[in-house]
Amino acid sequence: MPNSLAILMMTSWPFVTLIMYLRMPVRSAVIWSILAGYMLLPAAMSLDLPGLPGLGKQTIPSLFGYIYASFMLGRMIPLFPQSTAGRVFVGFLLAGPFLTVLTNGDPIHLSGRTLPGLRLYDAASMAVGQLGFLFTWSLGREFLRDSAALRQLAYALVIAFLWYSLPMLYEVRMSPQLHIRIYGFFQHDFAQMMRQGGFRPIVFLEHGLWIAVLTAMSAMLAVVIGRDAPPERRSRWYGAAAYLMVVLVLSKSLAALLYAALLIPVLMFLDGRRIAQVAMLLGVLVLSYPVVRTLDVFPTDQLLELASRASVERAQSLQFRFDNEDALLARAMERPLFGWGGWERSFIHDPATGETISTTDGLWVIAMGYSGFTGFIAQFGLLALPIFMLGSAYRAIGREVPVFAAGFAVVLAVNLIDLLPNATISPVTWLFSGAMLGCLESLRRGAEDQSDQQVAIPNPAARQSFAGLVGRPAAGPRTLL
């Protein structure tokens, strides 16, 4: 049960976010309110307000940040992007819940219990739930929409995880206990944090898998920043990447370690065009995965054989995931367009007891069961859209894709790849996608690297005291970065 500090942190974060927006440059406020909120607030708890879905660490910073920024701008920050594909994806994200409800009004009768049919209230609740992620995405698209802001976001994540590695290393040695000591409860199953005779760190995130994939992304970003940095500064970024790789090894997550180990050489030695092609290839794999799994042409047997060579335990875990995917996918295909909605309607149930017997791991199969192909394409298509726009946006202005932009796209693609076996989506995923899309939209307008791309928000004098936290200092050369 959450203690009083956990409740205080959740209820006070809207005010912390407000202070950030009042006293920081808007870019820094967007980045740090979302990153700090996600990395520091308690996991697996939410505030239940009348008429609204529960508000947790993934939604509180973005919801209140969206409100504050809109008031400061004097207009609502647009949810719909400029591209036609992006508008379609956002439209389906918002309209999809109502289509799901229209096709799921029937109750499901199980042995001993009944799952209710969906009502209009459920559609509204589902749509409002989507807004929390769209607010994060829209803040990134609106305020982090040039190359300087993209670099600032990359720097922030690397710096944040260099600091976060300290409690991670503590938990590797002493066991995952910071969340329960500080907030009074453990956010997941403690047994899942034990691996290879030791412990996975989890700190204040949802699971050890989340912290591992974000550590891998930070290590990869450090390499990308190093390639983009002046020669005299490259060694420090490469050193940061090497250190984060050591922390990643200690995190005991094979998938995240493989992502970084396989792609860091790509990021170090290939040119921007080749790196962008790798990002696009990963994006194609993400979007095509439900189709190849439905057609049963994905090489599951070969992957199981490879996993068994590394560890019998990992092979069993992978087999369990594939078996659950097969069962859940078969259930989703009974209503392939708009899915089954909530209330466990898309789960597999024991015919004798009516209890749920399936385990949902990958976000793709969760999306398929919940909202069908429509929901999957809308969510994953929107997240992957900037990866596929990258090459055409730079060709439109007659430039080669730079290494930094291509590397940023690969890091985003790695996070999307991890959504196939896991549900490791976070505000970082949405912020990265929105920021990159905003940058590419600016390119298409021929406005890259123009100073007027910083959105003008009234800038009180008090805000200048924090202007050097990330990015350009308010006065003088001193800055944490």
Coordinates of C-alpha atoms in Angstrom, one line a residue:
M1 CA 0.0 0.0 0.0
P2 CA 1.4 3.4 -0.9
N3 CA 2.6 5.5 2.0
S4 CA 2.0 9.2 2.6
L5 CA 5.2 10.2 0.7
A6 CA 4.0 8.4 -2.4
I7 CA 0.6 10.2 -2.3
L8 CA 2.4 13.5 -1.6
M9 CA 4.7 13.0 -4.6
M10 CA 1.8 12.2 -7.0
T11 CA -0.4 15.1 -5.8
S12 CA 2.4 17.6 -5.7
W13 CA 3.9 16.9 -9.2
P14 CA 1.4 19.2 -11.0
F15 CA 2.8 22.0 -8.9
V16 CA 6.4 20.9 -9.5
T17 CA 5.6 20.9 -13.2
L18 CA 4.1 24.4 -13.0
I19 CA 7.3 25.7 -11.3
M20 CA 9.4 24.2 -14.1
Y21 CA 7.3 25.9 -16.8
L22 CA 7.5 29.2 -15.0
R23 CA 11.2 29.2 -14.2
M24 CA 12.8 27.2 -17.0
P25 CA 13.1 27.7 -20.7
V26 CA 10.1 25.9 -22.2
R27 CA 12.2 23.2 -23.9
S28 CA 13.9 22.3 -20.6
A29 CA 10.6 22.4 -18.8
V30 CA 9.1 19.9 -21.3
I31 CA 12.0 17.6 -21.1
W32 CA 12.7 17.6 -17.4
S33 CA 9.1 17.6 -16.2
I34 CA 8.4 14.4 -18.2
L35 CA 11.8 12.7 -17.6
A36 CA 12.0 13.5 -13.9
G37 CA 8.3 12.6 -13.3
Y38 CA 8.7 9.3 -15.0
M39 CA 12.0 8.4 -13.3
L40 CA 11.2 9.6 -9.8
L41 CA 7.4 9.2 -9.2
P42 CA 6.1 5.9 -7.7
A43 CA 5.1 3.2 -10.2
A44 CA 2.0 1.1 -10.2
M45 CA -0.2 3.6 -8.5
S46 CA -2.6 6.3 -9.8
L47 CA -4.8 9.1 -8.6
D48 CA -8.4 8.4 -9.2
L49 CA -10.4 11.6 -9.9
P50 CA -14.1 11.7 -10.6
G51 CA -15.0 11.1 -14.2
L52 CA -11.4 10.6 -15.3
P53 CA -9.2 7.5 -15.8
G54 CA -6.5 7.0 -13.1
L55 CA -3.6 9.5 -13.4
G56 CA -0.2 8.0 -13.0
K57 CA 3.4 8.9 -13.5
Q58 CA 3.1 8.5 -17.3
T59 CA 0.2 11.0 -17.6
I60 CA 0.4 13.6 -14.8
P61 CA 3.5 15.5 -16.2
S62 CA 2.2 15.5 -19.7
L63 CA -1.4 16.4 -18.9
F64 CA -0.5 19.4 -16.7
G65 CA 2.4 20.3 -18.9
Y66 CA 0.0 20.5 -21.9
I67 CA -2.4 22.6 -19.9
Y68 CA 0.3 25.0 -18.7
A69 CA 2.0 25.4 -22.1
S70 CA -1.4 26.0 -23.8
F71 CA -2.2 28.7 -21.3
M72 CA 1.2 30.3 -21.8
L73 CA 0.9 30.2 -25.6
G74 CA -2.7 31.5 -25.5
R75 CA -3.9 28.6 -27.8
M76 CA -4.3 24.9 -27.6
I77 CA -1.3 22.9 -28.7
P78 CA -2.4 20.9 -31.8
L79 CA -2.8 17.2 -31.5
F80 CA -2.9 16.6 -35.2
P81 CA 0.4 16.8 -37.2
Q82 CA 0.9 18.3 -40.7
S83 CA 1.3 15.0 -42.6
T84 CA -1.8 13.2 -43.9
A85 CA -0.6 9.9 -42.5
G86 CA -0.1 11.4 -39.1
R87 CA -3.5 12.9 -39.1
V88 CA -5.1 9.6 -40.0
F89 CA -3.2 7.8 -37.2
V90 CA -4.2 10.4 -34.6
G91 CA -7.8 10.3 -35.8
F92 CA -7.9 6.5 -35.4
L93 CA -6.4 6.7 -32.0
L94 CA -9.1 9.0 -30.8
A95 CA -12.0 7.5 -32.8
G96 CA -11.0 3.9 -32.5
P97 CA -12.3 3.4 -28.9
F98 CA -15.8 4.4 -30.1
L99 CA -15.6 1.9 -33.0
T100 CA -14.5 -0.8 -30.5
V101 CA -17.4 -0.1 -28.3
L102 CA -19.9 -0.2 -31.2
T103 CA -18.7 -3.7 -32.0
N104 CA -18.5 -5.0 -28.4
G105 CA -21.9 -4.3 -26.8
D106 CA -22.4 -8.1 -26.2
P107 CA -21.5 -9.5 -22.7
I108 CA -19.2 -12.6 -22.6
H109 CA -20.5 -15.4 -20.4
L110 CA -17.9 -17.5 -18.6
S111 CA -18.2 -20.2 -16.0
G112 CA -19.0 -18.4 -12.8
R113 CA -18.9 -14.8 -14.1
T114 CA -19.8 -12.5 -17.0
L115 CA -17.7 -10.0 -18.7
P116 CA -19.9 -6.9 -19.4
G117 CA -20.5 -5.5 -22.8
L118 CA -18.9 -2.1 -23.5
R119 CA -20.8 1.2 -23.1
L120 CA -20.3 4.7 -24.4
Y121 CA -18.7 5.6 -21.1
D122 CA -16.0 3.0 -21.8
A123 CA -15.3 4.6 -25.2
A124 CA -14.9 8.0 -23.6
S125 CA -12.6 6.6 -20.9
M126 CA -10.5 4.8 -23.5
A127 CA -10.2 7.9 -25.6
V128 CA -9.2 10.1 -22.6
G129 CA -6.6 7.4 -21.7
Q130 CA -5.1 7.9 -25.2
L131 CA -4.8 11.6 -24.6
G132 CA -2.2 11.2 -21.9
F133 CA 0.3 9.8 -24.4
L134 CA -0.8 12.2 -27.2
F135 CA -0.1 15.1 -24.9
T136 CA 3.5 14.0 -24.4
W137 CA 3.8 13.4 -28.1
S138 CA 2.3 16.8 -28.9
L139 CA 4.6 18.7 -26.4
G140 CA 7.6 17.1 -28.1
R141 CA 6.4 18.0 -31.5
E142 CA 5.5 21.6 -30.6
F143 CA 8.6 22.6 -28.5
L144 CA 11.4 20.2 -29.5
R145 CA 11.1 20.7 -33.2
D146 CA 14.6 21.6 -34.4
S147 CA 17.9 19.9 -34.4
A148 CA 19.2 21.8 -31.3
A149 CA 16.2 20.7 -29.3
L150 CA 16.6 17.1 -30.5
R151 CA 20.2 17.2 -29.3
Q152 CA 19.1 18.7 -26.0
L153 CA 16.7 15.8 -25.5
A154 CA 19.4 13.3 -26.3
Y155 CA 21.8 14.9 -23.9
A156 CA 19.1 15.0 -21.2
L157 CA 18.4 11.3 -21.4
V158 CA 22.1 10.3 -21.2
I159 CA 22.8 12.7 -18.3
A160 CA 19.7 11.4 -16.5
F161 CA 20.7 7.8 -16.8
L162 CA 24.3 8.5 -15.8
W163 CA 22.8 9.7 -12.5
Y164 CA 20.2 7.0 -12.4
S165 CA 22.9 4.4 -12.7
L166 CA 23.9 5.1 -9.1
P167 CA 20.6 3.7 -7.5
M168 CA 20.6 1.0 -10.2
L169 CA 24.0 -0.2 -9.1
Y170 CA 22.9 -0.1 -5.5
E171 CA 20.0 -2.4 -6.3
V172 CA 22.2 -4.7 -8.3
R173 CA 24.2 -5.2 -5.1
M174 CA 21.6 -4.8 -2.3
S175 CA 18.4 -6.1 -4.2
P176 CA 15.6 -3.9 -5.6
Q177 CA 14.3 -2.2 -2.5
L178 CA 14.4 1.5 -3.0
H179 CA 10.7 1.7 -4.1
I180 CA 9.5 -0.2 -1.1
R181 CA 11.7 1.7 1.3
I182 CA 10.7 5.2 0.0
Y183 CA 7.2 4.6 -1.2
G184 CA 6.1 1.8 1.0
F185 CA 5.3 -0.9 -1.6
F186 CA 6.9 -2.9 -4.3
Q187 CA 5.7 -2.2 -7.8
H188 CA 5.9 -5.6 -9.4
D189 CA 6.7 -9.3 -8.7
F190 CA 10.0 -9.4 -6.7
A191 CA 10.7 -12.9 -8.1
Q192 CA 11.0 -11.4 -11.6
M193 CA 13.8 -9.2 -10.4
M194 CA 16.0 -12.2 -9.6
R195 CA 18.1 -13.5 -12.5
Q196 CA 21.4 -15.4 -12.8
G197 CA 22.0 -15.6 -9.1
G198 CA 21.7 -11.9 -8.6
F199 CA 19.2 -9.0 -9.0
R200 CA 17.9 -6.8 -11.7
P201 CA 17.6 -3.1 -10.8
I202 CA 14.1 -1.5 -11.1
V203 CA 14.4 1.7 -9.0
F204 CA 11.1 3.6 -9.6
L205 CA 10.2 2.2 -13.0
E206 CA 7.6 -0.5 -13.8
H207 CA 9.9 -3.5 -14.3
G208 CA 13.6 -4.3 -14.8
L209 CA 12.9 -4.6 -18.5
W210 CA 11.9 -0.9 -18.7
I211 CA 15.0 0.3 -17.0
A212 CA 17.2 -2.0 -19.1
V213 CA 15.9 -0.8 -22.5
L214 CA 16.2 2.8 -21.5
T215 CA 19.8 2.2 -20.4
A216 CA 20.5 0.6 -23.8
M217 CA 18.9 3.6 -25.5
S218 CA 21.0 6.0 -23.4
A219 CA 24.3 4.1 -24.2
M220 CA 23.4 4.2 -27.9
L221 CA 22.6 7.9 -27.7
A222 CA 25.9 8.6 -26.0
V223 CA 27.7 7.0 -29.0
V224 CA 25.6 9.2 -31.4
I225 CA 26.4 12.3 -29.5
G226 CA 30.1 11.3 -29.5
R227 CA 30.1 11.1 -33.2
D228 CA 28.4 14.4 -33.5
A229 CA 30.7 16.1 -30.9
P230 CA 33.9 18.1 -31.6
P231 CA 37.0 15.8 -31.5
E232 CA 38.1 17.0 -28.0
R233 CA 34.8 16.0 -26.5
R234 CA 34.2 12.6 -28.1
S235 CA 36.1 10.6 -25.6
R236 CA 33.9 11.7 -22.7
W237 CA 30.8 10.6 -24.6
Y238 CA 32.3 7.3 -25.6
G239 CA 33.4 6.8 -22.0
A240 CA 29.8 7.4 -20.9
A241 CA 28.6 4.9 -23.4
A242 CA 31.1 2.3 -22.2
Y243 CA 30.1 2.9 -18.6
L244 CA 26.3 2.6 -19.4
M245 CA 27.1 -0.7 -21.2
V246 CA 28.6 -2.0 -18.0
V247 CA 25.5 -1.0 -16.1
L248 CA 23.4 -2.6 -18.9
V249 CA 25.3 -5.9 -18.5
L250 CA 24.6 -5.8 -14.7
S251 CA 20.9 -5.2 -15.4
K252 CA 20.7 -8.8 -16.7
S253 CA 18.4 -8.2 -19.7
L254 CA 19.6 -10.1 -22.7
A255 CA 17.3 -8.4 -25.3
A256 CA 18.4 -4.9 -24.3
L257 CA 22.0 -5.9 -24.2
L258 CA 21.7 -7.5 -27.7
Y259 CA 20.1 -4.3 -29.1
A260 CA 23.0 -2.1 -27.9
A261 CA 25.8 -4.6 -28.7
L262 CA 24.5 -5.1 -32.3
L263 CA 23.7 -1.5 -33.1
I264 CA 26.4 0.5 -31.4
P265 CA 28.9 -0.6 -34.2
V266 CA 26.4 0.5 -36.7
L267 CA 26.1 3.9 -35.0
M268 CA 29.9 4.3 -34.7
F269 CA 31.0 3.3 -38.2
L270 CA 28.3 3.8 -40.8
D271 CA 27.3 7.1 -42.5
G272 CA 24.0 8.8 -42.0
R273 CA 22.3 7.3 -45.0
R274 CA 23.1 3.8 -44.0
I275 CA 22.1 4.3 -40.4
A276 CA 18.8 5.7 -41.6
Q277 CA 18.3 2.6 -43.7
V278 CA 18.9 0.4 -40.6
A279 CA 16.3 2.5 -38.7
M280 CA 13.8 2.0 -41.5
L281 CA 14.4 -1.7 -41.7
L282 CA 13.7 -2.0 -38.0
G283 CA 10.5 0.1 -38.5
V284 CA 9.3 -2.3 -41.2
L285 CA 9.9 -5.2 -38.9
V286 CA 7.8 -3.6 -36.2
L287 CA 4.9 -2.8 -38.5
S288 CA 4.9 -6.1 -40.3
Y289 CA 5.3 -8.3 -37.2
P290 CA 1.5 -8.9 -36.6
V291 CA 1.1 -10.0 -40.2
V292 CA 4.0 -12.4 -40.2
R293 CA 2.9 -13.8 -36.9
T294 CA -0.7 -14.2 -38.2
L295 CA 0.6 -16.0 -41.3
D296 CA 2.9 -18.1 -39.1
V297 CA 6.1 -17.3 -41.1
F298 CA 8.1 -15.7 -38.3
P299 CA 11.1 -17.9 -37.4
T300 CA 10.1 -18.8 -33.9
D301 CA 11.8 -22.2 -33.9
Q302 CA 15.1 -20.8 -35.0
L303 CA 15.0 -18.1 -32.3
L304 CA 14.2 -20.7 -29.6
E305 CA 17.1 -22.8 -30.7
L306 CA 19.4 -19.7 -30.5
A307 CA 18.0 -18.9 -27.1
S308 CA 18.6 -22.4 -25.8
R309 CA 22.3 -22.2 -26.7
A310 CA 22.6 -19.1 -24.4
S311 CA 20.4 -20.3 -21.5
V312 CA 17.7 -23.0 -21.0
E313 CA 15.9 -20.5 -18.7
R314 CA 15.8 -17.9 -21.4
A315 CA 14.6 -20.4 -24.0
Q316 CA 11.8 -21.4 -21.7
S317 CA 10.8 -17.8 -21.2
L318 CA 10.8 -17.2 -24.9
Q319 CA 8.7 -20.3 -25.5
F320 CA 6.2 -19.1 -22.9
R321 CA 6.0 -15.7 -24.7
F322 CA 5.4 -17.3 -28.1
D323 CA 2.8 -19.7 -26.8
N324 CA 0.9 -16.8 -25.2
E325 CA 1.2 -14.7 -28.3
D326 CA -0.3 -17.5 -30.4
A327 CA -3.3 -17.9 -28.1
L328 CA -3.9 -14.2 -27.7
L329 CA -3.5 -13.6 -31.5
A330 CA -6.0 -16.3 -32.2
R331 CA -8.4 -14.5 -29.8
A332 CA -7.7 -11.1 -31.4
M333 CA -8.4 -12.5 -34.9
E334 CA -12.0 -13.3 -33.9
R335 CA -12.5 -9.5 -34.0
P336 CA -9.6 -8.3 -36.1
L337 CA -10.7 -4.8 -37.0
F338 CA -11.5 -3.1 -33.7
G339 CA -10.6 -5.7 -31.1
W340 CA -12.4 -6.7 -27.9
G341 CA -11.9 -3.6 -25.7
G342 CA -11.3 -3.8 -22.0
W343 CA -12.7 -5.8 -19.0
E344 CA -10.4 -8.8 -19.9
R345 CA -12.5 -9.5 -22.9
S346 CA -9.4 -10.1 -25.1
F347 CA -7.8 -12.5 -22.6
I348 CA -7.9 -16.3 -22.6
H349 CA -10.0 -17.8 -19.8
D350 CA -10.2 -21.2 -18.2
P351 CA -13.4 -22.9 -19.5
A352 CA -14.0 -24.6 -16.1
T353 CA -13.4 -21.7 -13.7
G354 CA -13.6 -18.6 -16.0
E355 CA -10.3 -17.3 -14.6
T356 CA -7.7 -15.6 -16.8
I357 CA -5.0 -18.0 -17.9
S358 CA -3.1 -15.9 -20.4
T359 CA -0.2 -13.5 -19.9
T360 CA 0.1 -10.4 -22.0
D361 CA 3.7 -9.3 -22.6
G362 CA 4.2 -7.6 -26.0
L363 CA 2.5 -4.3 -26.5
W364 CA 1.7 -5.3 -30.1
V365 CA -0.5 -8.2 -29.0
I366 CA -2.1 -6.1 -26.3
A367 CA -3.0 -3.5 -28.9
M368 CA -4.3 -6.2 -31.3
G369 CA -6.6 -7.7 -28.6
Y370 CA -7.7 -4.4 -27.2
S371 CA -8.4 -2.5 -30.5
G372 CA -7.6 -4.7 -33.4
F373 CA -5.5 -3.9 -36.5
T374 CA -7.0 -0.4 -36.4
G375 CA -5.5 0.4 -32.9
F376 CA -2.2 -1.3 -33.7
I377 CA -1.7 0.6 -36.9
A378 CA -2.7 3.9 -35.3
Q379 CA -0.4 3.6 -32.3
F380 CA 2.6 2.0 -33.9
G381 CA 2.2 3.9 -37.2
L382 CA 2.2 7.2 -35.3
L383 CA 5.3 6.2 -33.3
A384 CA 7.2 5.0 -36.3
L385 CA 6.1 7.8 -38.7
P386 CA 9.3 10.0 -38.2
I387 CA 11.5 7.0 -39.0
F388 CA 9.9 6.6 -42.4
M389 CA 9.9 10.4 -43.0
L390 CA 13.6 10.8 -42.3
G391 CA 15.1 10.3 -45.7
S392 CA 12.4 12.2 -47.7
A393 CA 12.6 15.2 -45.4
Y394 CA 16.3 15.6 -45.9
R395 CA 16.1 14.9 -49.6
A396 CA 13.5 17.7 -49.9
I397 CA 16.1 20.3 -48.8
G398 CA 18.9 18.7 -50.8
R399 CA 20.9 17.3 -47.9
E400 CA 22.2 14.0 -46.8
V401 CA 20.8 12.5 -43.6
P402 CA 23.2 13.5 -40.8
V403 CA 24.5 10.9 -38.4
F404 CA 22.8 12.4 -35.4
A405 CA 19.3 12.4 -36.9
A406 CA 19.8 8.9 -38.3
G407 CA 21.2 7.7 -34.9
F408 CA 18.3 9.2 -33.1
A409 CA 15.9 7.3 -35.4
V410 CA 17.7 4.0 -34.7
V411 CA 17.4 4.6 -30.9
L412 CA 13.6 5.2 -31.4
A413 CA 13.3 2.1 -33.6
V414 CA 15.1 0.0 -30.9
N415 CA 12.4 1.1 -28.4
L416 CA 9.7 0.1 -30.9
I417 CA 11.4 -3.3 -31.5
D418 CA 11.3 -4.0 -27.8
L419 CA 7.5 -3.4 -27.9
L420 CA 7.2 -6.7 -29.7
P421 CA 8.3 -9.0 -26.9
N422 CA 7.6 -6.5 -24.1
A423 CA 5.3 -3.6 -23.3
T424 CA 8.2 -1.2 -22.5
I425 CA 6.4 1.9 -23.8
S426 CA 7.0 5.0 -21.7
P427 CA 6.7 8.8 -22.0
V428 CA 10.3 8.7 -23.4
T429 CA 9.0 6.7 -26.4
W430 CA 6.2 9.3 -27.2
L431 CA 8.5 12.3 -26.5
F432 CA 11.2 11.0 -28.9
S433 CA 8.7 10.3 -31.6
G434 CA 6.9 13.6 -31.3
A435 CA 10.2 15.6 -31.1
M436 CA 11.6 13.8 -34.2
L437 CA 8.4 14.3 -36.2
G438 CA 8.3 18.0 -35.3
C439 CA 12.0 18.4 -36.4
L440 CA 11.2 16.7 -39.8
E441 CA 8.1 18.8 -40.3
S442 CA 10.3 21.9 -39.8
L443 CA 12.7 20.6 -42.3
R444 CA 10.0 20.2 -44.9
R445 CA 9.1 23.8 -44.3
G446 CA 12.8 24.7 -45.0
A447 CA 13.2 26.0 -41.5
E448 CA 15.9 23.8 -40.0
D449 CA 18.3 25.4 -37.5
Q450 CA 16.4 28.8 -37.6
S451 CA 16.3 30.6 -34.3
D452 CA 12.6 31.5 -34.7
Q453 CA 11.7 27.8 -34.5
Q454 CA 11.9 28.1 -30.7
V455 CA 8.2 28.6 -29.8
A456 CA 7.7 32.0 -28.2
I457 CA 6.3 31.8 -24.7
P458 CA 6.3 34.8 -22.4
N459 CA 9.6 34.5 -20.6
P460 CA 9.5 36.0 -17.0
A461 CA 12.8 37.1 -15.6
A462 CA 12.6 34.5 -12.9
R463 CA 12.8 31.8 -15.5
Q464 CA 16.4 32.8 -16.3
S465 CA 17.8 31.4 -13.1
F466 CA 17.3 27.9 -14.4
A467 CA 18.1 28.6 -18.1
G468 CA 21.4 26.8 -18.0
L469 CA 20.1 23.4 -16.6
V470 CA 20.0 21.8 -20.1
G471 CA 21.3 23.5 -23.2
R472 CA 22.2 27.2 -23.6
P473 CA 23.0 29.0 -20.3
A474 CA 21.2 32.2 -19.5
A475 CA 24.4 34.1 -19.0
G476 CA 28.0 33.2 -19.2
P477 CA 29.6 29.8 -20.1
R478 CA 28.5 27.7 -17.1
T479 CA 26.1 24.8 -17.9
L480 CA 25.7 21.3 -16.6
L481 CA 26.1 20.0 -20.1

